[in-house]
Coordinates of C-alpha atoms and ligand atoms in Angstrom, one line a residue:
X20 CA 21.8 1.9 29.1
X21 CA 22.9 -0.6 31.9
X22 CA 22.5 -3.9 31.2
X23 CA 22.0 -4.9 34.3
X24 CA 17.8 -2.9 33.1
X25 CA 17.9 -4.1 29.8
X26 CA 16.0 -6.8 28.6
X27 CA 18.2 -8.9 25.8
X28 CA 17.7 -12.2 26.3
X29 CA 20.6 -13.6 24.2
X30 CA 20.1 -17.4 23.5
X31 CA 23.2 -19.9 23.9
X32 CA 22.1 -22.2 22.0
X33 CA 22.5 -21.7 18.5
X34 CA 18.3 -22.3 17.0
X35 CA 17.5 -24.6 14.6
X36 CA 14.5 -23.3 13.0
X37 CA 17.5 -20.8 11.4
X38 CA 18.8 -21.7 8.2
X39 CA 21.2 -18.4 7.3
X40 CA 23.5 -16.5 9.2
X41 CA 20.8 -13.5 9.5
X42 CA 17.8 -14.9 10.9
X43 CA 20.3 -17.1 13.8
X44 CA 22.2 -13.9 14.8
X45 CA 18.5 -11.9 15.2
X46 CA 17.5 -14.4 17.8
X47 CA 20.7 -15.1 19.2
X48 CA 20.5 -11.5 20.1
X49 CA 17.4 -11.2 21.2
X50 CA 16.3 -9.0 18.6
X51 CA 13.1 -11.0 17.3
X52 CA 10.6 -13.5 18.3
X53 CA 9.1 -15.0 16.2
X54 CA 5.1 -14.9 17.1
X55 CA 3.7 -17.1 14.3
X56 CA 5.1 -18.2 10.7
X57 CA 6.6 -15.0 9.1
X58 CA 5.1 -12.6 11.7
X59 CA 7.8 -11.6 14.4
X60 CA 7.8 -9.5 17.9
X61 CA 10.2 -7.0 17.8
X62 CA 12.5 -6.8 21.1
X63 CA 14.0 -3.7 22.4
X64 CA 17.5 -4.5 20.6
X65 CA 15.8 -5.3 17.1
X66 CA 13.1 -2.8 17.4
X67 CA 16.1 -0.1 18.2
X68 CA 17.7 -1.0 15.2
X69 CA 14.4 -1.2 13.4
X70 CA 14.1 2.8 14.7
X71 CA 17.4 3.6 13.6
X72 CA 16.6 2.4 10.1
X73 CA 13.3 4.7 10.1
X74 CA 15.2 7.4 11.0
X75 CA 17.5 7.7 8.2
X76 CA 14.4 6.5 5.6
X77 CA 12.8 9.6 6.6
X78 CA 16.1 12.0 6.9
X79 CA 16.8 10.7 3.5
X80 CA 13.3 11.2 2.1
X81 CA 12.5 14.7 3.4
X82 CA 15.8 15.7 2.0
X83 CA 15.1 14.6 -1.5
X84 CA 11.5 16.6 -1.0
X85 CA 9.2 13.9 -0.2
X86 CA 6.1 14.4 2.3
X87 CA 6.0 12.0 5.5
X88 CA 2.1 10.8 5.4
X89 CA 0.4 7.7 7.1
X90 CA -2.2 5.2 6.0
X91 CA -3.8 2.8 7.7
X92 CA -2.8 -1.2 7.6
X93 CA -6.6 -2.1 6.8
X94 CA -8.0 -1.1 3.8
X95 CA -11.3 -1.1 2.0
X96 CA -11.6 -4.1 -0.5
X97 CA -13.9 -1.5 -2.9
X98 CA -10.5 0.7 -3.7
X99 CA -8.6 -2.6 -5.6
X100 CA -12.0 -3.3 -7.0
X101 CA -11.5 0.1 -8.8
X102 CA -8.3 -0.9 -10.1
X103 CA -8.9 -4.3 -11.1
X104 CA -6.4 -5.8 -8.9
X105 CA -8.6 -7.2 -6.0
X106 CA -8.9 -10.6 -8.3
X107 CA -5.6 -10.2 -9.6
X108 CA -3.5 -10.3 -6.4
X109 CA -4.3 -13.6 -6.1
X110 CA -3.6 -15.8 -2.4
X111 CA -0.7 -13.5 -1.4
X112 CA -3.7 -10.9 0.1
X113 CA -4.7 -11.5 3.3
X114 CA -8.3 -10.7 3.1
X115 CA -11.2 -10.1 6.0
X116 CA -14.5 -9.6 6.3
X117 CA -15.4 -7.0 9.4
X118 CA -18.8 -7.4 11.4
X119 CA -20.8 -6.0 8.5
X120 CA -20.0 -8.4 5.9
X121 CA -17.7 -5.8 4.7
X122 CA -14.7 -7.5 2.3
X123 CA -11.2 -5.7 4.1
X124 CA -7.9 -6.4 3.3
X125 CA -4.6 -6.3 5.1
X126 CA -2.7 -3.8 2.5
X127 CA 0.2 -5.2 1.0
X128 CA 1.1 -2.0 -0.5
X129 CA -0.6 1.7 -0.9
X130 CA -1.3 2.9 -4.3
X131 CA -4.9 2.5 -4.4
X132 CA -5.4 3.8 -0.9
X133 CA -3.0 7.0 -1.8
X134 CA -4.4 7.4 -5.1
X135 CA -8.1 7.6 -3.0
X136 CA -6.3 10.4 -0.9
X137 CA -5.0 12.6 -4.3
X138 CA -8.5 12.5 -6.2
X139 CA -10.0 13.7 -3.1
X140 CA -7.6 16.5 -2.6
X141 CA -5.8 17.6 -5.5
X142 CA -7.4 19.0 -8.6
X143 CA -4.7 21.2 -10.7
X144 CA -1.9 20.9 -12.3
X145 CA -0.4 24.0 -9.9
X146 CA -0.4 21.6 -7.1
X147 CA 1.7 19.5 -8.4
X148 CA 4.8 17.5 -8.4
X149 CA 3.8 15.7 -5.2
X150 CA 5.4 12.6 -3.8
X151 CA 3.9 11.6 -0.3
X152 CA 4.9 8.3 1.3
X153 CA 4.6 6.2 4.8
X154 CA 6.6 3.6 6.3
X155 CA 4.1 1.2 7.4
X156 CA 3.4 -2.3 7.9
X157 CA 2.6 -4.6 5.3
X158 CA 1.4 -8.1 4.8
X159 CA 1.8 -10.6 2.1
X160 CA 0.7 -14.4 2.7
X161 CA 4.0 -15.6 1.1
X162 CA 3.9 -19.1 0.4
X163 CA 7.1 -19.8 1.8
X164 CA 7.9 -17.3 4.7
X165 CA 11.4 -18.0 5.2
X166 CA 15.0 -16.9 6.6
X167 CA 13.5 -14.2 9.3
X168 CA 12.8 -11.3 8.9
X169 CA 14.3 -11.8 5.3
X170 CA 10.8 -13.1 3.6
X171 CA 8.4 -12.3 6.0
X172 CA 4.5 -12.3 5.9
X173 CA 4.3 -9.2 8.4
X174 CA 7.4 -6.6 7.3
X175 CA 7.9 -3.1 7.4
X176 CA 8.3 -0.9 3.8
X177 CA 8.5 2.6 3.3
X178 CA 5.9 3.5 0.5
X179 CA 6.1 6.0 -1.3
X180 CA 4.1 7.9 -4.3
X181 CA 4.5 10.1 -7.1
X182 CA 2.0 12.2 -8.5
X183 CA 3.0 14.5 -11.8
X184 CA 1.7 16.1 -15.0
X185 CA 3.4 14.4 -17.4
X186 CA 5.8 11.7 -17.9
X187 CA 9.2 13.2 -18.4
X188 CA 8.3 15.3 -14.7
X189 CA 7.4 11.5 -13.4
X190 CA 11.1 10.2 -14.9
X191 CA 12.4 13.3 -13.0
X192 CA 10.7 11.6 -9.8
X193 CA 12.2 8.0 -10.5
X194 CA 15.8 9.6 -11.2
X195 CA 15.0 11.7 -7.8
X196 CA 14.0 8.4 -6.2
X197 CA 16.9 5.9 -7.2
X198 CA 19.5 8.6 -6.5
X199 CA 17.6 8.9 -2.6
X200 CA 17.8 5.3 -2.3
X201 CA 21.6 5.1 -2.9
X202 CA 22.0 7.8 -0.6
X203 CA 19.9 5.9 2.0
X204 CA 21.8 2.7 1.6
X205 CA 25.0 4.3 2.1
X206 CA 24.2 5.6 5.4
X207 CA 23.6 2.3 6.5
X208 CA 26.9 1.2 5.2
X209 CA 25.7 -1.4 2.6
X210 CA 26.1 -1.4 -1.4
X211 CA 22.7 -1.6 -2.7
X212 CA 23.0 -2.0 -6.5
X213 CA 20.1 -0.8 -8.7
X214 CA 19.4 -3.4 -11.3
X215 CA 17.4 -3.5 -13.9
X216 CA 14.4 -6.2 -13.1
X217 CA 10.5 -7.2 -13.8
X218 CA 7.4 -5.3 -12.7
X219 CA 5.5 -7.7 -11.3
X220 CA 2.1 -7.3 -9.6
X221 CA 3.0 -3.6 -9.0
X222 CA 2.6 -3.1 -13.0
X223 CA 4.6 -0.6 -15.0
X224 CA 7.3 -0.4 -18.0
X225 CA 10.5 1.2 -15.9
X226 CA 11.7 -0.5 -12.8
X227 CA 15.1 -0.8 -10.3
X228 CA 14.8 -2.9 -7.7
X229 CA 18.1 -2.4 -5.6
X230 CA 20.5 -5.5 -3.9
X231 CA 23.0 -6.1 -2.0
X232 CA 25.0 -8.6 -3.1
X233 CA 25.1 -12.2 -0.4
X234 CA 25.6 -15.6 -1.3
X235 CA 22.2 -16.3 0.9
X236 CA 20.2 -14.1 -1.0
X237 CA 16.9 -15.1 -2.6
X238 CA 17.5 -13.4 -6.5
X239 CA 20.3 -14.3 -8.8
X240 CA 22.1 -11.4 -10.5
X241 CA 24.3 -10.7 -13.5
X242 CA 26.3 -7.6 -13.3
X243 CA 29.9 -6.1 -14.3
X244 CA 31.8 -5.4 -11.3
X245 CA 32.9 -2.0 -12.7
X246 CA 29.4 -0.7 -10.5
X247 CA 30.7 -1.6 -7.0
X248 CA 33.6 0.7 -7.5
X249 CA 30.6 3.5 -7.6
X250 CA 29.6 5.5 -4.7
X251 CA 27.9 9.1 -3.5
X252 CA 30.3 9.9 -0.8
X253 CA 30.0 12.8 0.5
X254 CA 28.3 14.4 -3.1
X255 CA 25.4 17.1 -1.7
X256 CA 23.0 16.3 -4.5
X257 CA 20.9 18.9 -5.4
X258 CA 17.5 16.8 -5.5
X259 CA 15.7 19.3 -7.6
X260 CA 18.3 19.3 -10.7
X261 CA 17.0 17.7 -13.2
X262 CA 20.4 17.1 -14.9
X263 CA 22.2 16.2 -11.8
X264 CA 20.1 13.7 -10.9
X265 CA 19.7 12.3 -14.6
X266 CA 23.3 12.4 -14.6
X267 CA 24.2 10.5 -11.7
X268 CA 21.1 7.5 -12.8
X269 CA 22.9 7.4 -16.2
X270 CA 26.4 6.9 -14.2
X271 CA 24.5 3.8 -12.2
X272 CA 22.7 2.5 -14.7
X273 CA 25.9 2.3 -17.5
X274 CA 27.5 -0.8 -16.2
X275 CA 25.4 -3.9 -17.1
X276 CA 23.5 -4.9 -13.8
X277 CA 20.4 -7.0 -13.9
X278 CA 18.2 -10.0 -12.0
X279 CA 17.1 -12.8 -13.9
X280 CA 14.0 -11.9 -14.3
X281 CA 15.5 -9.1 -17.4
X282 CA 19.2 -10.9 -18.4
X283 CA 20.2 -10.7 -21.5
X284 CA 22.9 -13.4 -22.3
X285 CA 24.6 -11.4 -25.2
X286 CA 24.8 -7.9 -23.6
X287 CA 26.7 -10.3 -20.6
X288 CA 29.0 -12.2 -22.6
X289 CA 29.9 -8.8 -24.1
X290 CA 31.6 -7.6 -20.8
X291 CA 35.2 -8.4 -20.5
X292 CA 35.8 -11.4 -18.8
X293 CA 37.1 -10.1 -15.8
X294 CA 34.5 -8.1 -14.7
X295 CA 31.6 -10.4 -15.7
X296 CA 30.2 -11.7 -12.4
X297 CA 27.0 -13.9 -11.4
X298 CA 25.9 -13.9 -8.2
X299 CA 23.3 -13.9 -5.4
X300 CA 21.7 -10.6 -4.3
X301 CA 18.9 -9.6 -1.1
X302 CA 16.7 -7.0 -2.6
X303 CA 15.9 -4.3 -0.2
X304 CA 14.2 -1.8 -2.5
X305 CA 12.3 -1.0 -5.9
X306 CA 11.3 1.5 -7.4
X307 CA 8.4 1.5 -10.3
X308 CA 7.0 4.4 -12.7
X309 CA 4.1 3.4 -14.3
X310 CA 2.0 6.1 -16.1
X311 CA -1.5 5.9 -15.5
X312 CA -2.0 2.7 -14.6
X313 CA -4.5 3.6 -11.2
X314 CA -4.8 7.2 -11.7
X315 CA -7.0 6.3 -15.0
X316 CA -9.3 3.5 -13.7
X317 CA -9.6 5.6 -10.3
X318 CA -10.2 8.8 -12.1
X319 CA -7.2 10.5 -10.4
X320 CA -7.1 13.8 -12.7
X321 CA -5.8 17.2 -12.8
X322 CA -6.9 20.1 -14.8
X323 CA -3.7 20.8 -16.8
X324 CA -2.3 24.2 -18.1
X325 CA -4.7 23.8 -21.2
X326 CA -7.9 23.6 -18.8
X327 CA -8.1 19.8 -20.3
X328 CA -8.6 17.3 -17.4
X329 CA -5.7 14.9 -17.6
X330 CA -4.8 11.7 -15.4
X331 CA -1.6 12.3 -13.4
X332 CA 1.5 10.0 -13.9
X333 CA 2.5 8.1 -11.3
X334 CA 4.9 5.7 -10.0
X335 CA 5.5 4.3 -6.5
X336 CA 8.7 3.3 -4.6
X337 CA 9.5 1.0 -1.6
X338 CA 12.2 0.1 0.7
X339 CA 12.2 -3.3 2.9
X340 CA 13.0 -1.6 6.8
X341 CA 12.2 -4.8 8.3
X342 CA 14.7 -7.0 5.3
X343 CA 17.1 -4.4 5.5
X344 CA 18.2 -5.6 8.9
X345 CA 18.9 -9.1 7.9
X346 CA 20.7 -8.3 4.5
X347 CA 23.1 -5.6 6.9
X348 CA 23.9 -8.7 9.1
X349 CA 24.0 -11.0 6.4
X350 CA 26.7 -8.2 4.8
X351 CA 28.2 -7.7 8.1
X352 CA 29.2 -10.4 10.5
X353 CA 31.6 -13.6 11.7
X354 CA 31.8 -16.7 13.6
X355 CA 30.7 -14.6 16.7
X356 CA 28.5 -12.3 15.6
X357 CA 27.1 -9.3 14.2
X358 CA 29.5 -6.6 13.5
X359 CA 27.0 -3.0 13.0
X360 CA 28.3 -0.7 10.6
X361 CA 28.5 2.9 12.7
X362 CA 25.4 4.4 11.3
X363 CA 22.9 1.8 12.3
X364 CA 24.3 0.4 15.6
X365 CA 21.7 0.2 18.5
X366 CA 24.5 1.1 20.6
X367 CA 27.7 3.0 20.0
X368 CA 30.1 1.6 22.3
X369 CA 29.9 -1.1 25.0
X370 CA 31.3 -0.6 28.5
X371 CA 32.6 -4.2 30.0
X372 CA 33.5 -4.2 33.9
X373 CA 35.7 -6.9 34.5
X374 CA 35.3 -6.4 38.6
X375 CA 32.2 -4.9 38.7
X376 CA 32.1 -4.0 42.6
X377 CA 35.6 -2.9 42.8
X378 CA 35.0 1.4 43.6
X379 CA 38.0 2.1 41.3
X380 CA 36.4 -0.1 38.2
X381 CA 33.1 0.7 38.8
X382 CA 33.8 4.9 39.3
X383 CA 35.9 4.5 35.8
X384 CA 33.2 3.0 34.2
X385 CA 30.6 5.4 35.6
X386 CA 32.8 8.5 34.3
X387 CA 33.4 6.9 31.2
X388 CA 29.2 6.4 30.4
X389 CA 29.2 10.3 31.2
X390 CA 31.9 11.5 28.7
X391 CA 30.1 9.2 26.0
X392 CA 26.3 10.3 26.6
X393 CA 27.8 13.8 26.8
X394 CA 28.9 13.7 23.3
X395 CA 25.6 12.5 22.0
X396 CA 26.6 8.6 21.8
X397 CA 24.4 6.2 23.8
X398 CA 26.5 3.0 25.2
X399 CA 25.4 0.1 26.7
X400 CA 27.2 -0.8 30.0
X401 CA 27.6 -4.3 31.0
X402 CA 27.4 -4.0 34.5
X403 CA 26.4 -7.1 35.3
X404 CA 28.0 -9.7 37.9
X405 CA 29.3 -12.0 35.2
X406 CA 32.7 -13.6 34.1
X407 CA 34.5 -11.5 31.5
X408 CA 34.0 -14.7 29.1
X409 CA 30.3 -14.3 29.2
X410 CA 30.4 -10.4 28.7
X411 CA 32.4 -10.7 26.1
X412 CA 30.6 -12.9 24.2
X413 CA 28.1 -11.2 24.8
X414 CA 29.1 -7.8 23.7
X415 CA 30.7 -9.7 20.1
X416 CA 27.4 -11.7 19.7
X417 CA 25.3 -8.1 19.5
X418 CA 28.1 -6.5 17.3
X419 CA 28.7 -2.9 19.1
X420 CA 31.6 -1.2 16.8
X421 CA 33.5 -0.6 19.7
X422 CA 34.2 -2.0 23.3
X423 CA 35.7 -0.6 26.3
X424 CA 37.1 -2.6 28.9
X425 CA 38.0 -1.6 32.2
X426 CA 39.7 -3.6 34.8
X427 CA 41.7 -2.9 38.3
X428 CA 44.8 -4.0 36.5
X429 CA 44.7 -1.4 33.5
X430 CA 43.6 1.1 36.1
X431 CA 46.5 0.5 38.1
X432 CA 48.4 1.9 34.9
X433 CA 45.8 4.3 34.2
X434 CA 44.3 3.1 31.0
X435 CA 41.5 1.0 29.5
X436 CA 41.4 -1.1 26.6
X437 CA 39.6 0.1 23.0
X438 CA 38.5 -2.5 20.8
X439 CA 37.4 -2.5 17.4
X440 CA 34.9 -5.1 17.0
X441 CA 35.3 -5.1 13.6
X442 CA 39.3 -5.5 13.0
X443 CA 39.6 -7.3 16.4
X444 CA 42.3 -4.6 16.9
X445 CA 42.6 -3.5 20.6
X446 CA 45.0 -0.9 22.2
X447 CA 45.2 0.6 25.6
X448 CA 44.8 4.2 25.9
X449 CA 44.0 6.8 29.4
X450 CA 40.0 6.6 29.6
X451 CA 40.0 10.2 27.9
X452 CA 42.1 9.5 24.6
X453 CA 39.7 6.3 24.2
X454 CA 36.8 8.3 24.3
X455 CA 38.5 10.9 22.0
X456 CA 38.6 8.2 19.8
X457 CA 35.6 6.7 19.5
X458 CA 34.0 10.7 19.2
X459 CA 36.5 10.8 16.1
X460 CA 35.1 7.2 15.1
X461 CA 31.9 8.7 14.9
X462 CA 32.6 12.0 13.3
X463 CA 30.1 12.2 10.1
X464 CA 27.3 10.1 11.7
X465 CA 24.0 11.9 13.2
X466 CA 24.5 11.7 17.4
X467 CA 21.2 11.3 19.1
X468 CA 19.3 9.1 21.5
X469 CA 17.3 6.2 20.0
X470 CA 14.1 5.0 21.3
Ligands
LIG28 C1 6.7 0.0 -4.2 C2 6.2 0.7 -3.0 C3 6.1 -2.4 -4.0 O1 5.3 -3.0 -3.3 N1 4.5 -0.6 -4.0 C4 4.7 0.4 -3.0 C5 5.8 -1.0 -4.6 N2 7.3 -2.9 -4.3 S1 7.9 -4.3 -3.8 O2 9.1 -4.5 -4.5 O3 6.9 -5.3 -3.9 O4 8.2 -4.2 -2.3 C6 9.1 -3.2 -1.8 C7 10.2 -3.8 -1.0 O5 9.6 -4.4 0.2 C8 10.4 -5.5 0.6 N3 9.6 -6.7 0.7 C9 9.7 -7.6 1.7 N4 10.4 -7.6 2.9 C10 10.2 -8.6 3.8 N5 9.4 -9.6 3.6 C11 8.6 -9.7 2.4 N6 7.8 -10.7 2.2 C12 8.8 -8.6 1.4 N7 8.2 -8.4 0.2 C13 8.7 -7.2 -0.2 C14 11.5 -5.7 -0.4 O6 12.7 -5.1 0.0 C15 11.0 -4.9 -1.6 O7 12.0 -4.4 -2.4

């Protein structure tokens, strides 16, 4: 992309409507607008990033055997009726009446609608386990939409819902799920750490909800730090093993983690001291079983081995897309701006011309956006007629990994500078070796186009 047919309008000013580092950065950028309280337009730099996420959501979901479906945003007030929670969900549900004097809703979350779907569809016991999920917008009318995208009214969540014959095939999902998630997380270069927390509206006796830890973050956890030392790495989970995946929960869910909501003073104070940490946390995913909490009002049923009818065991499982971008920046930034971790930046490399005009710089430049595209990488060329100042900033406020800079002088010498947005760290290297590098900086990470 050349920047010079982009459209990022990054703001100077620093707006004061944004209380945490997050929700300031996201419009600095240009990546958001807000259209009314808690309801955002997405701009092409956000929405990329936004695309990105998706992306590895779904990679990660397939791969753990989960079916890509989609539900509509409006949904039939009659469904929660079934369920009982149309009156419990209280002023958070955004409800409408259509032309008919029908009662609608603006779905906060799926598992009536889905449950509707598997009644309709599945009747045995052969055609199951079955976990189908979306990544769709919801809406919740929070009281305090706040922070951005952080706490918003309109966000995006993957959904997704398990259907299974009996509970301990259902426990098999939720291991299957948290293990996913940590996966997922880990691709996008945060630490998401599942704690143990309350059910909520969403109902249910087992529940994770995953954070990242950030002193701006809206829960307060108690956990020992022996957990952030644990990681997947490069493990190939086999998402069908039962006693891998149990295995690898158990390893998670040893060290004491938990939100407020489920602390327990004495099992705390029984950590050394050491490791015993309280802090603030951004949760970007939770994951619920709950028996047969809809499947039995709804009448959700299989005929089981027996020929009995049973109702299936469920549970559900969600991951904030839209939140996840603010708790990344919130993890990942400085005085100047974002700084992307490799597998979710919108760009892979920026290209700064400090002469644009000059044939030398601008031919380097050009060859240098063909190596990189030719490897797969997208960059973003700042071809603009601007001071080096401004396309600097510029290129530090939207937090590309890596900048190349090219200029008559370097040229002259025949090399261009590499910079590492992250360590600051910049060397000067022939136009080949840099891009050498950055192909090795990248080595590991999925190479394609983004919208
Ligand atoms: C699980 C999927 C559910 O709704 N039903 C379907 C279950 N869980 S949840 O915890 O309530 O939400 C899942 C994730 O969505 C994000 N989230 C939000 N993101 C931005 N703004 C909001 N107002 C908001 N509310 C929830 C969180 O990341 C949450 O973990």
């Amino acid at each position: 992309m050349r920047l010079s047919r982009y459209f990022l309008p990054v703001l100077k000013e620093t707006p004061a409507e944004a209380q945490i580092a997050s929700h300031r950065l996201m419009l600095r950028a240009g990546m958001i607008k807000q259209a009314s309280a808690g309801i955002y337009s997405w701009l092409p730099l956000g929405f990329k990033i936004l695309r990105k996420l998706e992306n590895i959501v779904h990679e990660e979901q397939v791969r753990a055997g989960h079916i890509p479906v989609l539900m509509p945003t409006l949904q039939s007030a009659d469904l929660w009726r079934e369920s009982g929670r149309y009156d419990d969900y209280g002023a958070e549900m955004l409800r409408i009446k259509d032309r008919h004097d029908r009662d609608m809703l603006y779905g906060p979350t799926n598992e009536e609608l889905i449950t509707d779907i598997f009644r309709a569809h599945v009747g045995s016991y052969k055609d199951l386990p079955l976990t189908l999920y979306h990544i769709q917008w919801k809406f919740r009318d929070e009281v305090r939409p706040r922070f951005g995208v952080m706490r918003g009214r309109e966000f995006l969540m993957k959904d997704g819902y398990n259907f299974d014959l009996t509970k301990e095939d259902a426990l098999h999902a939720y291991n299957r799920h948290m293990v996913s998630y940590l996966r997922t997380y880990e691709r996008m270069g945060l630490q998401a750490i599942p704690m143990r927390a309350d059910s909520g509206p969403i109902g249910g006796d087992d529940t994770h909800e995953f954070l990242v830890l950030a002193d701006t973050g809206e829960s307060e956890v108690f956990y020992d730090s022996a957990i952030t030392d644990l990681t997947l790495g490069d493990r190939v989970v086999d998402y069908a093993s039962r006693a891998e995946c149990e295995a690898i929960v158990k390893e998670w869910t040893t060290p004491y983690a938990r939100t407020d909501e489920t602390h327990d003073a004495a099992l705390y104070d029984a950590i050394p001291e050491a490791r015993r940490k309280a802090s603030r946390g951004i949760e970007v995913g939770q994951i619920f079983y709950f028996g047969t909490k809809y499947s039995e009002p709804m009448g959700a049923n299989v005929q089981g081995p027996d020929g009995k009818s049973v109702p299936v065991h469920m549970g559900s499982h969600g991951i904030g897309v839209s939140r996840l971008i603010g708790a990344i920046i919130e993890a990942n930034h400085d005085e100047r701006g974002i700084i992307w971790p490799e597998g979710v930046t919108p760009f892979h490399a920026g290209i700064v011309n400090l002469k644009q005009g000059d044939a030398e710089a601008d031919a380097a430049c050009e060859a240098l956006y063909a190596s990189l595209v030719a490897l797969g990488m997208e960059p973003l060329y700042d071809d603009r007629d601007e001071r080096a100042g401004g396309k600097f900033a510029t290129m530090d406020l939207i937090g590309l990994p890596w900048r190349i800079t090219v200029g008559p002088r370097g040229l002259k010498n025949g090399v261009v500078e590499l910079t590492c947005r992250r360590t600051g760290i910049s060397e000067e290297l022939p136009p080949k070796a840099a891009v050498e590098k950055l192909a090795l900086a990248y080595a590991g990470h999925v190479l394609r186009p983004s919208l």
